[in-house]
CSV table of C-alpha atoms and ligand atoms in Angstrom, one decimal:
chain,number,residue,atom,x,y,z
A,11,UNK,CA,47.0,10.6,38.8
A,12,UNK,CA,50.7,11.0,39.6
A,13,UNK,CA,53.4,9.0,40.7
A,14,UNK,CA,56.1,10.2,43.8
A,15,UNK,CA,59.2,8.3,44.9
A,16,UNK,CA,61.1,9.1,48.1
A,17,UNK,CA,64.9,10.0,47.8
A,18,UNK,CA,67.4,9.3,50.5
A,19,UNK,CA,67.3,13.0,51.9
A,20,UNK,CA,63.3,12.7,52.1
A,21,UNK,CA,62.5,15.0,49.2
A,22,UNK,CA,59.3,13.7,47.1
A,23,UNK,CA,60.0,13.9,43.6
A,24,UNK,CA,57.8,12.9,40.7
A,25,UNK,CA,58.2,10.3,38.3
A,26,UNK,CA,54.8,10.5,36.4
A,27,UNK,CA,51.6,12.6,36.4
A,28,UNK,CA,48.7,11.8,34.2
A,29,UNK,CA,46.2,15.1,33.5
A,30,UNK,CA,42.6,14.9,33.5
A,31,UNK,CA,42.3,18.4,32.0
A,32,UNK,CA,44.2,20.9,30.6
A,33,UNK,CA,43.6,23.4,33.4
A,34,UNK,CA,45.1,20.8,35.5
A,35,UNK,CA,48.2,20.4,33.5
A,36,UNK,CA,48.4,24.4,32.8
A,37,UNK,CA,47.9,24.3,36.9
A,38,UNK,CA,50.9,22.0,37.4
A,39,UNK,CA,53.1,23.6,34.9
A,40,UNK,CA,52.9,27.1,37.1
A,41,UNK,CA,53.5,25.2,39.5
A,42,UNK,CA,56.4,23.8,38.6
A,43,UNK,CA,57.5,27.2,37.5
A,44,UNK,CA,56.6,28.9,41.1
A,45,UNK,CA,58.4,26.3,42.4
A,46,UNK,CA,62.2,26.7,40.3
A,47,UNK,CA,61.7,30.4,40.8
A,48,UNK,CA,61.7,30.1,44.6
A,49,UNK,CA,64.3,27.6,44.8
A,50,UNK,CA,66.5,30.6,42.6
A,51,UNK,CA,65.4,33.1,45.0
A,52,UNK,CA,66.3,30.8,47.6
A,53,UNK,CA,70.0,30.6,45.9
A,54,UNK,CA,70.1,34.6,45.1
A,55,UNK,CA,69.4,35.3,48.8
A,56,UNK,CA,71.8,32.8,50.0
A,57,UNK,CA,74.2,34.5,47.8
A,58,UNK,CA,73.1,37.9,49.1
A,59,UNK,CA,73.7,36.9,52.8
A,60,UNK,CA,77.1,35.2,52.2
A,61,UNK,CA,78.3,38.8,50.9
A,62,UNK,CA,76.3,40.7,53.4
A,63,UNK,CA,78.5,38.7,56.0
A,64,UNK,CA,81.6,38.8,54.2
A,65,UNK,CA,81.0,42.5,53.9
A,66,UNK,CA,80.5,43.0,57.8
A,67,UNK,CA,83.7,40.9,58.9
A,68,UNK,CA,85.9,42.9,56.4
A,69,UNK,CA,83.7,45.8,58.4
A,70,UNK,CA,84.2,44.6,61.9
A,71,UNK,CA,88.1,44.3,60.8
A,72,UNK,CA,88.5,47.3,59.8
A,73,UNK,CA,86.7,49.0,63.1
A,74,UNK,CA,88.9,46.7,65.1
A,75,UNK,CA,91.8,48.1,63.0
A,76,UNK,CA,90.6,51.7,63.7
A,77,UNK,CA,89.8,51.2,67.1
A,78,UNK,CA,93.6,49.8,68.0
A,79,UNK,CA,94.6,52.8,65.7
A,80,UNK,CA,92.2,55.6,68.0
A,81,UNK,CA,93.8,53.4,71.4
A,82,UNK,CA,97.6,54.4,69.9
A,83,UNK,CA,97.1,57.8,68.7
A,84,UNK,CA,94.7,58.5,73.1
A,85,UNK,CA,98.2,57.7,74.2
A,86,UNK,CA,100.5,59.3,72.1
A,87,UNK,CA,98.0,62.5,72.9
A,88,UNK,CA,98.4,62.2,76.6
A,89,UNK,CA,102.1,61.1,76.4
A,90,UNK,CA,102.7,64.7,74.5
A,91,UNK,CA,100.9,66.3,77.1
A,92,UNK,CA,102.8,65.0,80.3
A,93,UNK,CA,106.0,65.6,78.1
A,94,UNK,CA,105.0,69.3,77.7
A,95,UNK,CA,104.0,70.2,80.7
A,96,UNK,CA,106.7,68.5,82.8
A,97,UNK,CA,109.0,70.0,79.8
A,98,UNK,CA,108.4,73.4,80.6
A,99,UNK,CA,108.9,73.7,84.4
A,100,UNK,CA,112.3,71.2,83.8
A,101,UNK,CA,113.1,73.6,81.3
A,102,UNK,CA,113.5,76.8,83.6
A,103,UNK,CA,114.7,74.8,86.5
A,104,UNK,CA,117.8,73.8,83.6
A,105,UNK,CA,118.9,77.6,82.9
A,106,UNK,CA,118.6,78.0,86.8
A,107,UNK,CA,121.0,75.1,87.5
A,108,UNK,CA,123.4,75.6,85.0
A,109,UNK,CA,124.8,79.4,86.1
A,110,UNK,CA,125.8,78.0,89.5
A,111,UNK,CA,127.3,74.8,88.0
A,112,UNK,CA,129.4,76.4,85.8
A,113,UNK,CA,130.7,78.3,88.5
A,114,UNK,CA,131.4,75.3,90.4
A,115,UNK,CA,133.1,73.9,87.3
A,116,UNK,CA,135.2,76.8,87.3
A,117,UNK,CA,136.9,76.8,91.3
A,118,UNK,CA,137.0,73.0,90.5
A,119,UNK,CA,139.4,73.9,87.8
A,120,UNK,CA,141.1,76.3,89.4
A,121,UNK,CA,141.6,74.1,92.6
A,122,UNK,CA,143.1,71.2,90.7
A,123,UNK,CA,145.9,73.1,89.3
A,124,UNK,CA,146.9,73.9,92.9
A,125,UNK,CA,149.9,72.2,94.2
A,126,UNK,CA,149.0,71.6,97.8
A,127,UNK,CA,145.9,70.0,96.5
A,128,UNK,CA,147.7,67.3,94.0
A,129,UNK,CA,146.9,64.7,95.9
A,130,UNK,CA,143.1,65.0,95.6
A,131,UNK,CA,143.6,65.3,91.8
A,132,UNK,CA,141.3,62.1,91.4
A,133,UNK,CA,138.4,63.3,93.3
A,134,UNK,CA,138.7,66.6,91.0
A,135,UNK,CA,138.7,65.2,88.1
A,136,UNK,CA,135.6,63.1,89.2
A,137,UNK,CA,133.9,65.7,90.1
A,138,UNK,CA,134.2,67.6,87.1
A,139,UNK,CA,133.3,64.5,84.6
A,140,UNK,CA,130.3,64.6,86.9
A,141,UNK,CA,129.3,68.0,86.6
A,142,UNK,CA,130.3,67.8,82.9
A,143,UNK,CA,127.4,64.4,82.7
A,144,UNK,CA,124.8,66.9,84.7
A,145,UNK,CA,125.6,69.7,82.3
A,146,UNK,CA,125.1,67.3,78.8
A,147,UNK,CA,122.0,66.0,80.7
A,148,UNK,CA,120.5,70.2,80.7
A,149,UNK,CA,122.1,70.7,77.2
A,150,UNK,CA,120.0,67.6,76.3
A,151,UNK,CA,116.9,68.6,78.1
A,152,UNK,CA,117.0,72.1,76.8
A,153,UNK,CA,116.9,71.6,73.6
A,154,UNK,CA,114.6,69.1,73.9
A,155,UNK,CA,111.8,72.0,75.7
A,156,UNK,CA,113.7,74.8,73.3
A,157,UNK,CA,111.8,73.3,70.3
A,158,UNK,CA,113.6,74.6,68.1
A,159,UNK,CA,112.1,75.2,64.5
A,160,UNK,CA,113.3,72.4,62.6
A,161,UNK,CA,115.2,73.0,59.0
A,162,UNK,CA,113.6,70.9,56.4
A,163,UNK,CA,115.1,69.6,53.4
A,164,UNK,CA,113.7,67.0,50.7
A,165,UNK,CA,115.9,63.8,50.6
A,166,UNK,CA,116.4,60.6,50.8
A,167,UNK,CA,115.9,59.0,54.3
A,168,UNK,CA,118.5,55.6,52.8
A,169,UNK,CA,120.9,58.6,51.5
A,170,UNK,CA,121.3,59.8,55.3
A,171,UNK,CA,121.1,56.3,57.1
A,172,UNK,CA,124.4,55.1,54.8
A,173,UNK,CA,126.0,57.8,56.5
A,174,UNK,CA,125.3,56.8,59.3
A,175,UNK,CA,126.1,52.9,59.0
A,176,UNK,CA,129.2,53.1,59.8
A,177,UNK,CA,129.1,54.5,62.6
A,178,UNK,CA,125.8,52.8,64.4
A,179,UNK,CA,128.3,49.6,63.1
A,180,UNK,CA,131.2,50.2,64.9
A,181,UNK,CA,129.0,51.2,67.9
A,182,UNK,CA,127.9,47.8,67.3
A,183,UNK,CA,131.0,46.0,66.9
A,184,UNK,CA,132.2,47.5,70.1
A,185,UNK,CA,129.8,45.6,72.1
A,186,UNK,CA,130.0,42.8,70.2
A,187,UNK,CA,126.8,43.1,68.3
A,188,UNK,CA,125.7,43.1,65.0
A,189,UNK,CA,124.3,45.9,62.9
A,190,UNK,CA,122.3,45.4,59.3
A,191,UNK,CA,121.0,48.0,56.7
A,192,UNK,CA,118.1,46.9,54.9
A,193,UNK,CA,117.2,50.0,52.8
A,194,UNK,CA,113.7,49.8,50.5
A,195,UNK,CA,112.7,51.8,48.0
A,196,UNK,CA,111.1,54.8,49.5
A,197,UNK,CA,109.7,57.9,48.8
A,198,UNK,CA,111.6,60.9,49.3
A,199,UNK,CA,110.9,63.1,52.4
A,200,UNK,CA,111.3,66.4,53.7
A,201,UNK,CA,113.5,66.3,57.1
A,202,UNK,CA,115.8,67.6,59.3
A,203,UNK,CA,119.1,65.9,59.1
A,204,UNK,CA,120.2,66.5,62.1
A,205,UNK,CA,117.0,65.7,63.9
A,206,UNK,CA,116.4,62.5,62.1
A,207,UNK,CA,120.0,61.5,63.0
A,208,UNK,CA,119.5,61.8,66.2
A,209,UNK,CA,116.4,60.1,66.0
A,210,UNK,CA,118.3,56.9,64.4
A,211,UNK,CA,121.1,57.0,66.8
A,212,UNK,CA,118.9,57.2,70.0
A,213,UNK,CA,116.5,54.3,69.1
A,214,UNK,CA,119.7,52.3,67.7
A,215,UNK,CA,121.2,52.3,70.7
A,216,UNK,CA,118.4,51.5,73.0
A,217,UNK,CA,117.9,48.8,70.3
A,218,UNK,CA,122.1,47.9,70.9
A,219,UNK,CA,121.8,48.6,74.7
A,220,UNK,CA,118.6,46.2,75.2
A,221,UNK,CA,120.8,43.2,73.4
A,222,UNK,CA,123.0,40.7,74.5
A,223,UNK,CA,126.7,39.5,72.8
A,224,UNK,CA,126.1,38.6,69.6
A,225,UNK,CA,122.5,40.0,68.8
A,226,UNK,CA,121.7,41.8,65.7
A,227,UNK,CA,120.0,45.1,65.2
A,228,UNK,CA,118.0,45.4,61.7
A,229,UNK,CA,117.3,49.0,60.3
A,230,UNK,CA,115.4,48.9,57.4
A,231,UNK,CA,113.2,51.5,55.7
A,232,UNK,CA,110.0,50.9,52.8
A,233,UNK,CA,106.7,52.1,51.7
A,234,UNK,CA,103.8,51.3,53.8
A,235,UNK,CA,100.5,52.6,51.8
A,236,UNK,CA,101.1,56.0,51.6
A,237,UNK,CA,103.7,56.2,54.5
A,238,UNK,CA,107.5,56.2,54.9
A,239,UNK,CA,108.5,53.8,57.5
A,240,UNK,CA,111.8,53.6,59.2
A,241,UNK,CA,112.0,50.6,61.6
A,242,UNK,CA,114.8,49.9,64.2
A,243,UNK,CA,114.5,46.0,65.5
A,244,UNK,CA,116.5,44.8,68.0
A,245,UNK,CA,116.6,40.8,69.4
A,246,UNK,CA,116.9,42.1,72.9
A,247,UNK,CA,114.1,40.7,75.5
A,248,UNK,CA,111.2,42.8,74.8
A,249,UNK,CA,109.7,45.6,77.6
A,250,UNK,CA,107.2,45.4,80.0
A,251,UNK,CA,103.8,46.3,79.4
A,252,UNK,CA,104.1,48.1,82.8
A,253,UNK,CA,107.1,50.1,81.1
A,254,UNK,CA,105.7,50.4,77.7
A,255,UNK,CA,103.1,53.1,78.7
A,256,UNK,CA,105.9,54.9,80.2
A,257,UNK,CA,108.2,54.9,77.2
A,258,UNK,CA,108.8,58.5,76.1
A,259,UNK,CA,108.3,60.1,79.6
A,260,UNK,CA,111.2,62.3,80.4
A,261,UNK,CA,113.5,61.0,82.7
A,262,UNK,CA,112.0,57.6,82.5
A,263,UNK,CA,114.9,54.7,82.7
A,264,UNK,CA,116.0,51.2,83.6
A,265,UNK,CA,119.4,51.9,83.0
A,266,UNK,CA,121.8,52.7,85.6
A,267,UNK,CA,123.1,55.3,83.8
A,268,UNK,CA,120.5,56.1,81.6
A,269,UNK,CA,119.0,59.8,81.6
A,270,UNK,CA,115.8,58.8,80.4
A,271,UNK,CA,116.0,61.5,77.9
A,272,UNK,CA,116.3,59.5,74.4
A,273,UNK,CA,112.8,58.3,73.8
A,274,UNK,CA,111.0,62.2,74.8
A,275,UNK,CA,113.6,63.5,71.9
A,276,UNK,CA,112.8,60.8,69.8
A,277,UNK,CA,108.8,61.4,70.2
A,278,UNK,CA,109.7,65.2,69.8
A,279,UNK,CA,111.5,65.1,66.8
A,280,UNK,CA,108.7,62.3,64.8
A,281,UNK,CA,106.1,65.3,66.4
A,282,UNK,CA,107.5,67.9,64.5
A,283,UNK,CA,108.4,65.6,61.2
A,284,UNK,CA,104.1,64.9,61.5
A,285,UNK,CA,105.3,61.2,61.8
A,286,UNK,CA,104.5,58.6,64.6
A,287,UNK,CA,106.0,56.2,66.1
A,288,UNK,CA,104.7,52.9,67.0
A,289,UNK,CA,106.2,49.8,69.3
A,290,UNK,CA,105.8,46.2,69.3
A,291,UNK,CA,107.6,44.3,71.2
A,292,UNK,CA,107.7,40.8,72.8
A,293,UNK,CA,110.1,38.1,74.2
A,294,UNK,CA,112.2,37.9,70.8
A,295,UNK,CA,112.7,41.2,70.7
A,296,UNK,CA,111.7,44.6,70.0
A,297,UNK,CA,110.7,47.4,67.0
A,298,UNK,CA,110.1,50.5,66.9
A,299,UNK,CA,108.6,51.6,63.6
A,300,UNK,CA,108.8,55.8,62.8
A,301,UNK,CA,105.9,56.2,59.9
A,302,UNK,CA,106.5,59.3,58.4
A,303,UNK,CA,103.7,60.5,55.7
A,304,UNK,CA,104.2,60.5,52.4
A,305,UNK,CA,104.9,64.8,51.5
A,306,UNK,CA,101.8,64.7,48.7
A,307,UNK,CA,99.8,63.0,51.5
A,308,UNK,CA,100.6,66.2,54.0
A,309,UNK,CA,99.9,68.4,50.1
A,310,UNK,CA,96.6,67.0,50.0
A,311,UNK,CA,95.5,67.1,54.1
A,312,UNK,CA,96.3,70.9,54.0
A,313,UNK,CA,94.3,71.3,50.5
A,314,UNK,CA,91.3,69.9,51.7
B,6,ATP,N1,114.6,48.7,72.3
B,6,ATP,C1,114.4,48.7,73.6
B,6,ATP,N2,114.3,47.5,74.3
B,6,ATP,C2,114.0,47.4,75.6
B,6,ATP,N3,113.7,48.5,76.4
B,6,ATP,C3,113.8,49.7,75.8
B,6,ATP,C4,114.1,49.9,74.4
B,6,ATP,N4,114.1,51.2,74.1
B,6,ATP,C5,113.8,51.8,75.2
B,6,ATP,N5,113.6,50.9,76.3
B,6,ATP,C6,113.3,51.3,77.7
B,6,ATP,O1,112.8,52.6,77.7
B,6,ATP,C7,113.6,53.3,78.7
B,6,ATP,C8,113.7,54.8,78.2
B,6,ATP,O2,114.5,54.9,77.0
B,6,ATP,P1,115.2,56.3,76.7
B,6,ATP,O3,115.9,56.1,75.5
B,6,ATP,O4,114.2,57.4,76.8
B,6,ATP,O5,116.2,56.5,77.9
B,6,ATP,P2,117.5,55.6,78.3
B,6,ATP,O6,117.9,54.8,77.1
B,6,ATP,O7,117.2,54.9,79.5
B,6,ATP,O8,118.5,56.8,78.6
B,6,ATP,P3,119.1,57.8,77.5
B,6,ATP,O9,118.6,59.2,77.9
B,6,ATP,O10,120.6,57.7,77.7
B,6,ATP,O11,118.7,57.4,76.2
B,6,ATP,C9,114.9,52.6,78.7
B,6,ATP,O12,115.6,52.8,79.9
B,6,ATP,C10,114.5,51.1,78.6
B,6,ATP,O13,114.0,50.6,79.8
B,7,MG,MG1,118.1,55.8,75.2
């Protein structure tokens, strides 16, 4: 005979059995113990499942992650495709232009000096700043296509952005905008000065150009994982997404007097450095982030 009460959450338990044999108590006591081992199974698989599912979110993260990673690096791929092909036709049709310019350039020259013609002197000199802006435009597309081979040297990326402070500063202060070094502590890297200085200079002043008075562009570098990142934020108001899949397309602008030109070297130049560049932007502002790997990491890819 036993005796069962009933708890609030409707489980039976026992208060008091009485045994009428000893089979029957030996019969209850495996019972008992059937009964603690399932609930402990029970437990162990509840365990079991909560990892299970904390394994596939950290899972489904990290596929996300790669996913967003495989959508960056599609158009990076295409970018460098459009830029090459439209680089190399742009690239003849650059030598071609430049012979009868320079000619031009010449007779302006020689026109201006002439004293029947003194009172045109303004439209010469016009013209020839604007055959000079066509001719930097070539020089800058040229070298661009050229790709040249790139001279690497180990240093520090902090060493050759103090150099350049001062000057992205006073580029700064001429607009009335503000410019801050943040340097980390970062590995050292093999570049091309005077790539990666033109790198800097062309995203600092799209940063500067994209601000109003009194906005600040932030250049800091540090270790991300394995990579060497060099980040250029500006406070301006962000770009479209409609323009942000044509950033790095040669000739692309919104600036009246913009050559569109900037961004390709800039792509160009993180190309040949095996780095990549990556955008975020929004209505507060804009950064572009260069990651550059770290020169074991590049050791070890070619290794394996
Ligand atoms: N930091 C930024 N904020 C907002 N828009 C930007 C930024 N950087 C680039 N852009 C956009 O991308 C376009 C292309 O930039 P890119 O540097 O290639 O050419 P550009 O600055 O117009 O001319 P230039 O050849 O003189 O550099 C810009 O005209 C601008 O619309
Ligand atoms: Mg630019």
């Amino acid at each position: 005979m036993s005796k069962v009460a009933l708890k609030k959450n409707g489980v039976l338990r026992l208060i008091s059995a009485k045994f009428y044999s000893v089979e029957d108590w030996e019969y209850f006591v495996n019972m008992r113990r059937e009964l603690i081992k399932l609930k402990d199974d029970r437990l162990n698989l509840q365990a079991v499942l909560e990892r299970k599912t904390k394994e596939l979110k950290i899972e489904f993260k990290k596929r996300a992650e790669i996913e967003q990673k495989l959508v960056v690096l599609e158009q990076e791929v295409a970018k460098l495709e459009r830029f090459n092909v439209i680089g190399q036709l742009a690239a003849g049709l650059g030598h071609e232009v430049r012979n009868p310019l320079t000619t031009i350039r010449g007779f302006l020259q020689m026109l201006q000096n002439k004293e029947d013609l003194h009172t045109y002197k303004s439209y010469f000199d016009l013209m020839i700043e604007e055959l000079d802006r066509a001719n930097l435009i070539i020089s800058d597309f040229l070298s661009l296509a050229k790709n040249k081979p790139s001279e690497f040297t180990r240093q520090c990326l902090n060493k050759l952005l103090e150099n350049l402070y001062p000057l992205l500063q006073a580029d700064a202060y001429s607009q009335g905008k503000k410019c801050v070094f943040e340097p980390g502590d970062i590995a050292e890297l093999d570049i091309d000065p005077n790539e990666i200085t033109q790198l800097v200079l062309n995203l600092a002043r799209n940063g500067l150009d994209a601000m109003r008075e009194d906005g600040c562009l932030t250049i800091n570098t540090f270790m991300d994982g394995r990579y060497i990142v060099l980040s250029v934020r500006d406070e301006g108001k962000g770009i479209d997404t409609k323009n942000l899949l044509k950033l790095g397309t040669p000739f692309f602008t919104t600036k009246e007097n913009g050559t569109g030109l900037g961004l390709p070297m800039c792509y160009s130049i993180a190309d040949k450095h095996n780095a990549l560049i990556d955008v975020k932007t929004g209505p507060d502002g804009t950064t572009f982030s260069v990651r550059f790997p770290h020169p074991d990491l590049m050791t070890m890819e070619i290794g394996q």
